[in-house]
Short mmCIF file of C-alpha atoms and ligand atoms in Angstrom, two decimals:
data_model
loop_
_atom_site.label_atom_id
_atom_site.label_comp_id
_atom_site.label_asym_id
_atom_site.label_seq_id
_atom_site.Cartn_x
_atom_site.Cartn_y
_atom_site.Cartn_z
CA ILE A 1 106.55 92.97 106.08
CA ASN A 2 110.28 94.83 106.23
CA LEU A 3 107.96 97.93 106.92
CA LEU A 4 106.20 96.46 109.61
CA LEU A 5 108.96 94.73 111.24
CA ARG A 6 111.15 97.78 111.41
CA TYR A 7 108.72 100.19 112.91
CA GLY A 8 107.41 97.49 115.90
CA PHE A 9 104.17 95.55 114.37
CA ASP A 10 103.80 91.88 114.75
CA ALA A 11 103.26 90.42 111.09
CA ILE A 12 102.11 87.03 109.62
CA LEU A 13 103.00 86.27 106.47
CA TRP A 14 100.36 84.11 104.22
CA ASP A 15 101.13 82.57 101.03
CA ILE A 16 99.63 79.45 99.08
CA SER A 17 102.50 77.29 99.86
CA GLU A 18 105.48 76.66 102.09
CA GLU A 19 107.62 77.06 98.85
CA ALA A 20 105.88 80.36 98.14
CA ILE A 21 106.55 81.34 101.97
CA GLN A 22 110.14 80.35 101.64
CA LYS A 23 110.85 82.76 98.54
CA GLY A 24 108.79 85.43 100.46
CA ILE A 25 110.96 84.99 103.16
CA ALA A 26 114.08 85.02 101.04
CA ALA A 27 112.67 88.33 99.48
CA ILE A 28 112.44 89.94 102.89
CA ARG A 29 115.79 89.01 104.01
CA LYS A 30 116.85 90.82 100.56
CA THR A 31 115.22 93.99 101.81
CA PHE A 32 117.48 94.21 104.83
CA ALA A 33 120.65 93.51 102.99
CA TYR A 34 121.49 97.31 102.58
CA PRO A 35 121.48 98.14 106.38
CA ILE A 36 123.20 94.95 107.24
CA LYS A 37 125.99 96.23 104.83
CA LYS A 38 125.99 99.74 106.14
CA GLY A 39 126.38 98.05 109.57
CA SER A 40 123.04 99.86 110.98
CA MET A 41 121.68 96.24 111.49
CA THR A 42 123.28 92.61 111.89
CA GLU A 43 122.54 89.19 110.67
CA GLU A 44 121.96 88.37 114.40
CA GLY A 45 119.55 91.24 114.96
CA LEU A 46 117.42 90.58 111.71
CA ALA A 47 117.22 86.82 112.75
CA LYS A 48 115.81 87.73 116.24
CA LEU A 49 113.63 90.47 115.07
CA MET A 50 112.01 87.71 112.50
CA GLN A 51 111.95 85.00 114.84
CA GLU A 52 110.23 87.33 117.29
CA HIS A 53 107.81 89.18 115.23
CA LEU A 54 107.23 87.48 112.10
CA LYS A 55 104.66 84.34 111.56
CA THR A 56 104.23 82.55 108.73
CA THR A 57 101.25 80.17 107.75
CA THR A 58 99.44 78.61 104.57
CA SER A 59 96.09 78.63 106.47
CA LEU A 60 94.02 81.93 106.27
CA GLU A 61 92.61 80.69 109.76
CA ASP A 62 95.38 82.01 111.32
CA LEU A 63 94.66 85.53 110.49
CA LYS A 64 91.83 85.76 112.65
CA GLY A 65 93.11 88.24 115.19
CA ALA A 66 94.58 90.43 112.47
CA ASP A 67 94.09 94.32 112.99
CA LEU A 68 94.96 95.03 109.13
CA VAL A 69 95.31 92.65 106.51
CA ILE A 70 97.37 93.74 103.49
CA GLU A 71 96.79 91.62 100.22
CA ALA A 72 99.13 91.42 97.36
CA VAL A 73 98.16 88.27 95.44
CA LEU A 74 98.38 87.92 91.76
CA GLU A 75 96.66 90.80 89.79
CA ASN A 76 93.37 89.18 89.21
CA MET A 77 90.04 90.35 90.25
CA LYS A 78 88.64 86.78 90.82
CA ILE A 79 91.53 85.57 92.93
CA LYS A 80 91.44 88.85 95.01
CA GLN A 81 87.71 88.49 95.54
CA ASP A 82 87.67 84.99 96.37
CA ILE A 83 90.29 85.55 99.21
CA TRP A 84 88.64 88.56 100.44
CA LYS A 85 85.41 86.71 100.68
CA LYS A 86 87.12 83.83 102.72
CA LEU A 87 88.90 86.60 105.13
CA GLU A 88 85.83 88.02 105.61
CA GLY A 89 84.52 85.00 107.25
CA ILE A 90 87.78 84.70 109.25
CA CYS A 91 88.76 88.15 110.58
CA ARG A 92 87.46 90.41 113.26
CA PRO A 93 84.63 92.37 111.94
CA ASP A 94 86.58 95.66 112.65
CA ALA A 95 89.79 94.58 110.92
CA VAL A 96 90.89 96.94 107.88
CA PHE A 97 91.09 95.01 104.59
CA GLY A 98 93.88 96.75 102.43
CA THR A 99 94.62 95.88 99.07
CA ASN A 100 97.82 96.53 97.17
CA THR A 101 96.29 96.30 93.54
CA SER A 102 98.24 98.52 91.07
CA ALA A 103 95.11 98.98 89.10
CA LEU A 104 91.70 97.00 89.74
CA PRO A 105 88.74 98.89 90.97
CA ILE A 106 88.87 98.83 94.64
CA THR A 107 84.99 99.65 94.57
CA GLU A 108 84.48 96.44 92.46
CA LEU A 109 86.71 94.41 94.51
CA ALA A 110 84.85 95.60 97.90
CA SER A 111 81.51 94.51 95.88
CA VAL A 112 81.80 90.99 97.26
CA LEU A 113 82.08 91.95 100.80
CA THR A 114 78.99 92.23 103.18
CA ASP A 115 80.68 95.46 104.57
CA PRO A 116 82.70 96.91 101.87
CA GLY A 117 83.10 99.94 104.23
CA ARG A 118 86.16 98.18 105.57
CA MET A 119 88.14 97.94 102.25
CA ILE A 120 90.80 100.28 100.90
CA GLY A 121 93.49 100.53 98.28
CA LEU A 122 97.02 100.75 99.98
CA HIS A 123 99.32 101.13 97.20
CA PHE A 124 102.94 100.55 97.86
CA PHE A 125 105.65 101.40 95.15
CA ASN A 126 108.32 99.49 94.22
CA PRO A 127 111.04 99.10 96.11
CA ALA A 128 108.17 99.40 99.07
CA GLU A 129 110.77 99.45 101.63
CA ARG A 130 112.35 102.29 100.05
CA MET A 131 109.98 104.51 97.97
CA GLN A 132 108.26 106.92 100.40
CA LEU A 133 104.70 107.14 98.81
CA LEU A 134 101.86 105.19 100.11
CA GLU A 135 98.71 106.01 97.64
CA ILE A 136 95.61 105.49 99.82
CA ILE A 137 92.42 104.79 97.43
CA CYS A 138 89.02 104.88 98.56
CA GLY A 139 86.23 102.95 97.16
CA LYS A 140 82.98 104.39 96.97
CA ARG A 141 81.87 103.01 100.25
CA THR A 142 85.22 102.89 102.20
CA SER A 143 84.01 104.11 105.71
CA ASP A 144 85.60 107.32 107.33
CA GLN A 145 87.01 104.78 110.19
CA THR A 146 89.16 102.68 107.54
CA LEU A 147 90.52 105.55 105.94
CA SER A 148 91.34 107.09 109.01
CA SER A 149 93.04 103.73 110.43
CA SER A 150 94.70 103.87 106.96
CA VAL A 151 96.45 107.15 107.34
CA ALA A 152 97.53 106.66 110.59
CA PHE A 153 98.96 103.05 109.55
CA GLY A 154 100.91 104.92 106.58
CA ARG A 155 102.17 107.57 109.27
CA ALA A 156 103.00 104.53 111.63
CA ILE A 157 105.16 103.10 108.96
CA ARG A 158 107.01 106.36 108.08
CA LYS A 159 105.12 106.89 104.76
CA VAL A 160 103.80 109.91 103.04
CA PRO A 161 100.32 108.79 102.80
CA ILE A 162 98.25 110.71 100.14
CA VAL A 163 94.27 109.70 99.66
CA VAL A 164 92.56 109.82 96.31
CA ASN A 165 89.27 108.10 94.91
CA ASP A 166 88.96 105.02 93.12
CA GLY A 167 89.45 105.33 89.19
CA PRO A 168 91.28 103.78 86.47
CA GLY A 169 95.15 103.99 87.35
CA PHE A 170 93.99 105.94 90.64
CA TYR A 171 96.27 108.86 90.46
CA VAL A 172 100.02 107.91 90.33
CA SER A 173 99.68 105.60 87.46
CA ARG A 174 97.43 108.01 85.05
CA GLN A 175 99.39 111.02 85.79
CA LEU A 176 102.54 108.89 85.19
CA GLY A 177 101.09 107.66 82.17
CA ALA A 178 99.93 111.19 80.85
CA LEU A 179 103.35 112.36 81.51
CA MET A 180 105.21 109.55 79.67
CA GLY A 181 102.77 107.99 77.41
CA GLY A 182 103.04 111.06 75.04
CA SER A 183 106.60 110.32 74.01
CA SER A 184 105.20 107.49 71.49
CA LEU A 185 103.36 110.18 69.46
CA LEU A 186 106.97 112.06 69.27
CA LEU A 187 108.61 108.94 68.14
CA GLU A 188 105.89 108.45 65.37
CA GLU A 189 106.67 111.75 64.44
CA GLY A 190 110.29 110.91 63.72
CA VAL A 191 112.18 112.51 66.86
CA ASP A 192 115.05 110.73 68.01
CA PRO A 193 114.19 108.44 71.05
CA ALA A 194 117.48 109.22 72.54
CA LYS A 195 116.63 112.88 72.21
CA VAL A 196 113.35 112.36 74.28
CA GLU A 197 115.34 110.06 77.00
CA GLN A 198 118.01 112.83 77.13
CA ALA A 199 115.14 115.74 77.70
CA PHE A 200 113.65 114.41 80.37
CA MET A 201 116.77 113.38 82.15
CA ASP A 202 117.77 117.15 81.75
CA PHE A 203 114.57 118.29 83.06
CA GLY A 204 115.54 116.25 86.56
CA LEU A 205 113.12 113.24 86.19
CA PRO A 206 115.35 110.16 87.22
CA MET A 207 114.94 108.38 83.50
CA GLY A 208 113.38 108.93 80.55
CA PRO A 209 109.94 106.86 79.38
CA ALA A 210 111.85 104.27 77.52
CA THR A 211 114.08 103.54 80.41
CA LEU A 212 111.09 103.62 82.84
CA SER A 213 109.25 101.44 80.24
CA ASP A 214 111.80 98.75 80.36
CA LEU A 215 111.78 98.93 84.07
CA THR A 216 107.99 98.69 84.69
CA GLY A 217 107.55 96.16 81.73
CA ILE A 218 106.40 97.03 78.25
CA ASP A 219 103.87 94.70 78.47
CA ILE A 220 102.44 95.65 81.64
CA ASN A 221 102.49 99.61 80.09
CA TYR A 222 100.52 98.43 77.26
CA HIS A 223 97.96 96.87 78.97
CA VAL A 224 97.74 99.79 81.34
CA GLY A 225 97.68 101.73 78.56
CA LYS A 226 94.40 99.51 76.89
CA THR A 227 92.90 100.08 80.18
CA PHE A 228 93.10 103.90 79.97
CA GLU A 229 91.73 103.63 76.41
CA LYS A 230 88.85 101.85 77.11
CA ALA A 231 87.95 104.20 79.79
CA PHE A 232 88.67 107.37 78.23
CA GLY A 233 88.41 106.88 74.62
CA LYS A 234 90.26 108.97 72.08
CA ARG A 235 91.86 110.98 74.45
CA TRP A 236 94.07 107.90 75.22
CA GLU A 237 94.17 106.15 71.97
CA MET A 238 97.06 103.67 71.85
CA SER A 239 99.28 104.87 69.18
CA PRO A 240 99.87 102.25 66.27
CA LEU A 241 103.91 102.01 67.04
CA MET A 242 102.97 100.80 70.53
CA GLU A 243 100.96 98.19 69.07
CA LEU A 244 104.02 96.68 66.95
CA VAL A 245 106.60 97.44 69.81
CA TYR A 246 104.53 95.34 72.22
CA GLN A 247 104.25 92.94 69.53
CA THR A 248 108.12 92.35 69.41
CA GLY A 249 107.89 90.58 72.82
CA PHE A 250 110.93 92.67 73.93
CA TYR A 251 109.28 93.80 77.31
CA GLY A 252 112.50 95.34 78.98
CA ARG A 253 114.65 94.06 81.79
CA LYS A 254 112.82 91.01 82.42
CA THR A 255 113.27 89.65 79.05
CA LYS A 256 116.79 90.80 79.05
CA ALA A 257 115.92 93.46 76.20
CA GLY A 258 113.14 95.96 75.56
CA TRP A 259 114.18 99.44 74.01
CA PHE A 260 117.32 98.97 75.66
CA ASP A 261 119.58 95.64 75.44
CA TYR A 262 120.48 94.15 78.62
CA SER A 263 122.55 91.23 77.83
CA GLU A 264 125.75 93.06 78.79
CA GLU A 265 126.65 94.86 81.63
CA LYS A 266 125.91 98.46 80.71
CA PRO A 267 122.48 98.78 78.54
CA VAL A 268 122.82 99.68 74.83
CA PRO A 269 119.88 100.66 72.67
CA ASN A 270 118.28 97.64 71.27
CA PRO A 271 118.64 97.48 67.23
CA LYS A 272 115.85 95.41 66.74
CA MET A 273 113.55 97.54 68.36
CA ALA A 274 115.13 100.69 66.49
CA ALA A 275 114.46 98.73 63.20
CA VAL A 276 110.88 98.39 64.17
CA VAL A 277 110.55 101.98 64.69
CA GLN A 278 112.45 102.57 61.50
CA LYS A 279 110.45 100.55 59.39
CA TYR A 280 107.10 102.20 60.57
CA LEU A 281 108.55 105.62 59.81
CA GLN A 282 109.69 104.20 56.13
CA GLU A 283 106.21 102.71 55.34
CA LYS A 284 104.38 105.98 56.83
CA GLY A 285 107.05 108.17 54.71
CA VAL A 286 108.06 110.20 57.85
CA LYS A 287 111.12 112.10 57.84
CA PRO A 288 113.43 112.54 61.13
CA LYS A 289 111.94 115.61 62.98
CA GLU A 290 114.26 117.72 65.05
CA MET A 291 112.93 119.25 68.38
CA THR A 292 114.43 121.25 71.07
CA GLU A 293 114.66 119.59 74.69
CA LYS A 294 112.29 122.39 75.74
CA GLU A 295 109.92 121.65 73.01
CA ILE A 296 109.62 118.00 73.87
CA VAL A 297 109.45 118.65 77.48
CA ASP A 298 106.44 120.97 77.02
CA ARG A 299 104.69 118.69 75.09
CA MET A 300 104.69 116.05 77.64
CA LEU A 301 103.90 118.42 80.33
CA VAL A 302 101.01 120.19 79.10
CA ARG A 303 99.49 116.74 78.58
CA ALA A 304 100.12 115.80 82.05
CA ILE A 305 98.80 119.08 83.37
CA ASN A 306 95.62 118.40 81.53
CA GLU A 307 95.21 115.05 82.61
CA ALA A 308 95.80 116.45 86.31
CA ALA A 309 93.03 118.82 85.90
CA TYR A 310 90.57 116.06 84.76
CA MET A 311 91.39 114.02 87.72
CA ILE A 312 90.43 117.02 89.88
CA GLN A 313 87.03 117.39 87.75
CA GLU A 314 86.12 114.00 87.98
CA GLY A 315 86.70 114.13 91.76
CA ILE A 316 89.99 111.57 91.99
CA CYS A 317 91.98 114.02 93.49
CA ASP A 318 91.30 117.16 95.36
CA ARG A 319 94.30 118.49 96.70
CA PRO A 320 97.01 119.76 94.61
CA GLN A 321 99.71 119.56 97.29
CA ASP A 322 99.00 115.63 97.87
CA MET A 323 99.32 115.32 93.80
CA ASP A 324 102.58 117.02 93.63
CA LEU A 325 103.83 115.01 96.94
CA ALA A 326 102.45 111.95 95.15
CA MET A 327 104.74 112.19 91.95
CA ILE A 328 107.63 113.65 93.77
CA TYR A 329 107.85 110.76 96.36
CA GLY A 330 106.29 108.10 94.23
CA THR A 331 108.02 108.57 90.77
CA GLY A 332 111.30 110.86 91.53
CA PHE A 333 109.45 113.95 89.68
CA PRO A 334 112.09 116.63 90.55
CA PRO A 335 111.30 118.31 93.72
CA TYR A 336 112.75 121.70 92.94
CA ARG A 337 109.99 121.73 90.04
CA GLY A 338 107.38 121.70 92.85
CA GLY A 339 105.27 119.07 91.32
CA ILE A 340 103.36 118.95 88.28
CA LEU A 341 100.71 121.72 89.48
CA ARG A 342 103.06 123.69 91.26
CA TYR A 343 105.05 123.72 87.92
CA ALA A 344 101.62 124.58 85.91
CA ASP A 345 101.23 127.48 88.11
CA ALA A 346 104.37 128.74 87.66
CA TRP A 347 104.43 128.38 84.10
CA GLY A 348 100.63 130.27 83.98
CA ILE A 349 97.61 128.21 83.01
CA LYS A 350 96.67 130.59 80.38
CA ASN A 351 99.81 129.29 78.69
CA VAL A 352 99.35 125.51 79.49
CA TYR A 353 95.59 126.03 78.15
CA ASP A 354 96.98 127.93 74.68
CA GLY A 355 99.33 125.36 74.30
CA LEU A 356 97.07 122.50 74.43
CA VAL A 357 94.48 124.33 71.99
CA LYS A 358 97.22 124.55 69.43
CA LEU A 359 98.28 120.82 69.76
CA GLU A 360 94.71 119.82 69.79
CA LYS A 361 94.16 121.63 66.29
CA GLU A 362 97.31 119.75 64.99
CA TYR A 363 97.02 116.22 66.80
CA GLY A 364 93.44 116.02 67.69
CA GLU A 365 91.49 115.04 70.74
CA ARG A 366 94.74 113.51 72.58
CA PHE A 367 95.29 117.18 73.87
CA LYS A 368 91.70 118.15 74.40
CA PRO A 369 91.71 120.67 77.31
CA CYS A 370 89.68 119.85 80.37
CA SER A 371 86.89 122.56 80.88
CA LEU A 372 88.17 123.09 84.55
CA LEU A 373 91.54 124.14 82.82
CA LYS A 374 89.66 126.37 80.39
CA GLY A 375 87.58 127.91 83.06
CA MET A 376 90.86 128.44 85.20
CA ALA A 377 92.76 130.00 82.21
CA GLU A 378 89.67 132.35 81.60
CA LYS A 379 89.49 133.22 85.17
CA GLY A 380 93.28 134.09 85.70
CA GLN A 381 93.15 131.04 88.55
CA THR A 382 95.88 128.67 89.74
CA PHE A 383 95.80 125.16 91.15
CA TYR A 384 96.92 126.37 94.48
CA LYS A 385 94.69 129.00 96.28
CA TYR A 386 96.33 131.33 98.53
N1 LIG B 1 105.45 94.37 91.29
C1 LIG B 1 105.42 95.77 91.67
O1 LIG B 1 106.03 96.75 90.94
C2 LIG B 1 103.95 96.03 92.35
C3 LIG B 1 103.97 97.56 92.97
C4 LIG B 1 102.68 97.81 93.41
C5 LIG B 1 101.65 97.16 93.40
N2 LIG B 1 101.60 95.66 93.10
C6 LIG B 1 100.55 94.57 93.19
O2 LIG B 1 100.98 93.52 94.07
C7 LIG B 1 100.35 92.41 93.81
C8 LIG B 1 101.43 91.44 93.45
O3 LIG B 1 102.33 91.61 92.56
P1 LIG B 1 103.65 91.06 92.57
O4 LIG B 1 104.73 91.92 91.47
O5 LIG B 1 104.40 90.98 93.98
O6 LIG B 1 103.48 89.85 92.11
P2 LIG B 1 104.15 88.26 92.11
O7 LIG B 1 103.56 87.23 91.06
O8 LIG B 1 105.71 88.67 92.55
O9 LIG B 1 103.40 87.60 93.64
C9 LIG B 1 102.20 87.45 93.55
C10 LIG B 1 101.73 86.29 95.11
O10 LIG B 1 100.85 85.82 94.93
C11 LIG B 1 100.98 84.74 95.32
N3 LIG B 1 99.88 83.70 94.42
C12 LIG B 1 100.04 83.30 93.36
N4 LIG B 1 98.60 82.54 92.82
C13 LIG B 1 97.85 82.76 93.82
C14 LIG B 1 96.48 82.36 93.93
N5 LIG B 1 95.90 81.50 93.30
N6 LIG B 1 96.13 82.77 95.06
C15 LIG B 1 96.63 83.74 95.88
N7 LIG B 1 97.86 83.78 95.70
C16 LIG B 1 98.38 83.52 94.79
C17 LIG B 1 102.32 84.16 95.07
O11 LIG B 1 102.75 83.09 95.78
C18 LIG B 1 102.79 85.66 94.94
O12 LIG B 1 103.08 85.52 96.89
C19 LIG B 1 99.56 93.06 92.53
O13 LIG B 1 98.27 93.14 92.77
C20 LIG B 1 100.18 93.99 92.07
O14 LIG B 1 99.51 94.60 90.89
C21 LIG B 1 102.90 95.04 92.40
#
């Protein structure tokens, strides 16, 4: 809503109850706190903007004149499908239906519609008023018209729109999962978690895997990880240590403790979580393992690059520049590294492939190189073609 109001659209906020709407209004106001504090906007200016361009309602009927509907209700297939079915009977036939789901398949969501061509994924990143990326996801039947309207809309609200096809985690969540998820394997081998965090920060990422996991929620990551395991089998097998971590009930910031303890002003490592890791390592007879920061980051990156190649091979993504922009604008991947694929090209695809082969021998399928990458290594190709 912040973006719609800022960039000249009229908006209607629908929610299930007046109480939910009031919560929504308070959340919208909060998104304008920064410009008000900085003096680029006034309280009166915001009040006027909201009064003139924002309506609220608990009746879906009021959306009948909308050009675009962006749905962001609970992450539940049935709830979302029920709402979309109702909206199809209310909205104009040319209205675009955008869903902000983080992971539900767009094709399945759209399957309840008479015209599935009008549905598309519009995946915003938190906080939506500040993060630059808009990941646009085409379902199997999304029409060209729906896609072009969505890209135009993304540009109108000053986002960097990138277009991908439907698949588990779409592009960004799967790419980030591949980059960060491998850290659990390092912990299982006895590498110090603090060292892993530091290695990522020194590489230029805004935070390490434990900090990120606490921010998004260890429970959310666990469920997303399970989805990937179901879709991709052994290559994404959940580590036994992660099962134990999930069972602690420490889910991160929202429960005031995860990998870190947030009860004081400055987060400190959570001793109870450290004890879970220690107990696991003792039971398995694992000794502490020394790795350099470069070894840690290289291990994470070869897996991430391999997953990127799988996504190109599967037709989820087609343009390396979009993939790189998505990681930079959606996750804070260091811009001066150029993105996952630009980095891979500079590193040398043969080096990446050889690294994977070695790791596959040692650790199994998790590092199984994608055949696209193998072919590229043999032919001396790069992701970016000039
Ligand atoms: N939180 C994020 O960082 C993030 C990022 C990208 C996408 N998303 C997606 O946005 C959607 C909403 O996530 P959220 O984190 O804002 O959740 P939330 O729980 O904060 O909000 C859910 C909204 O759904 C409404 N709702 C509750 N029960 C409902 C029902 N039975 N029918 C219709 N509406 C109902 C609530 O009133 C509320 O407005 C999800 O699909 C989520 O995957 C979230």
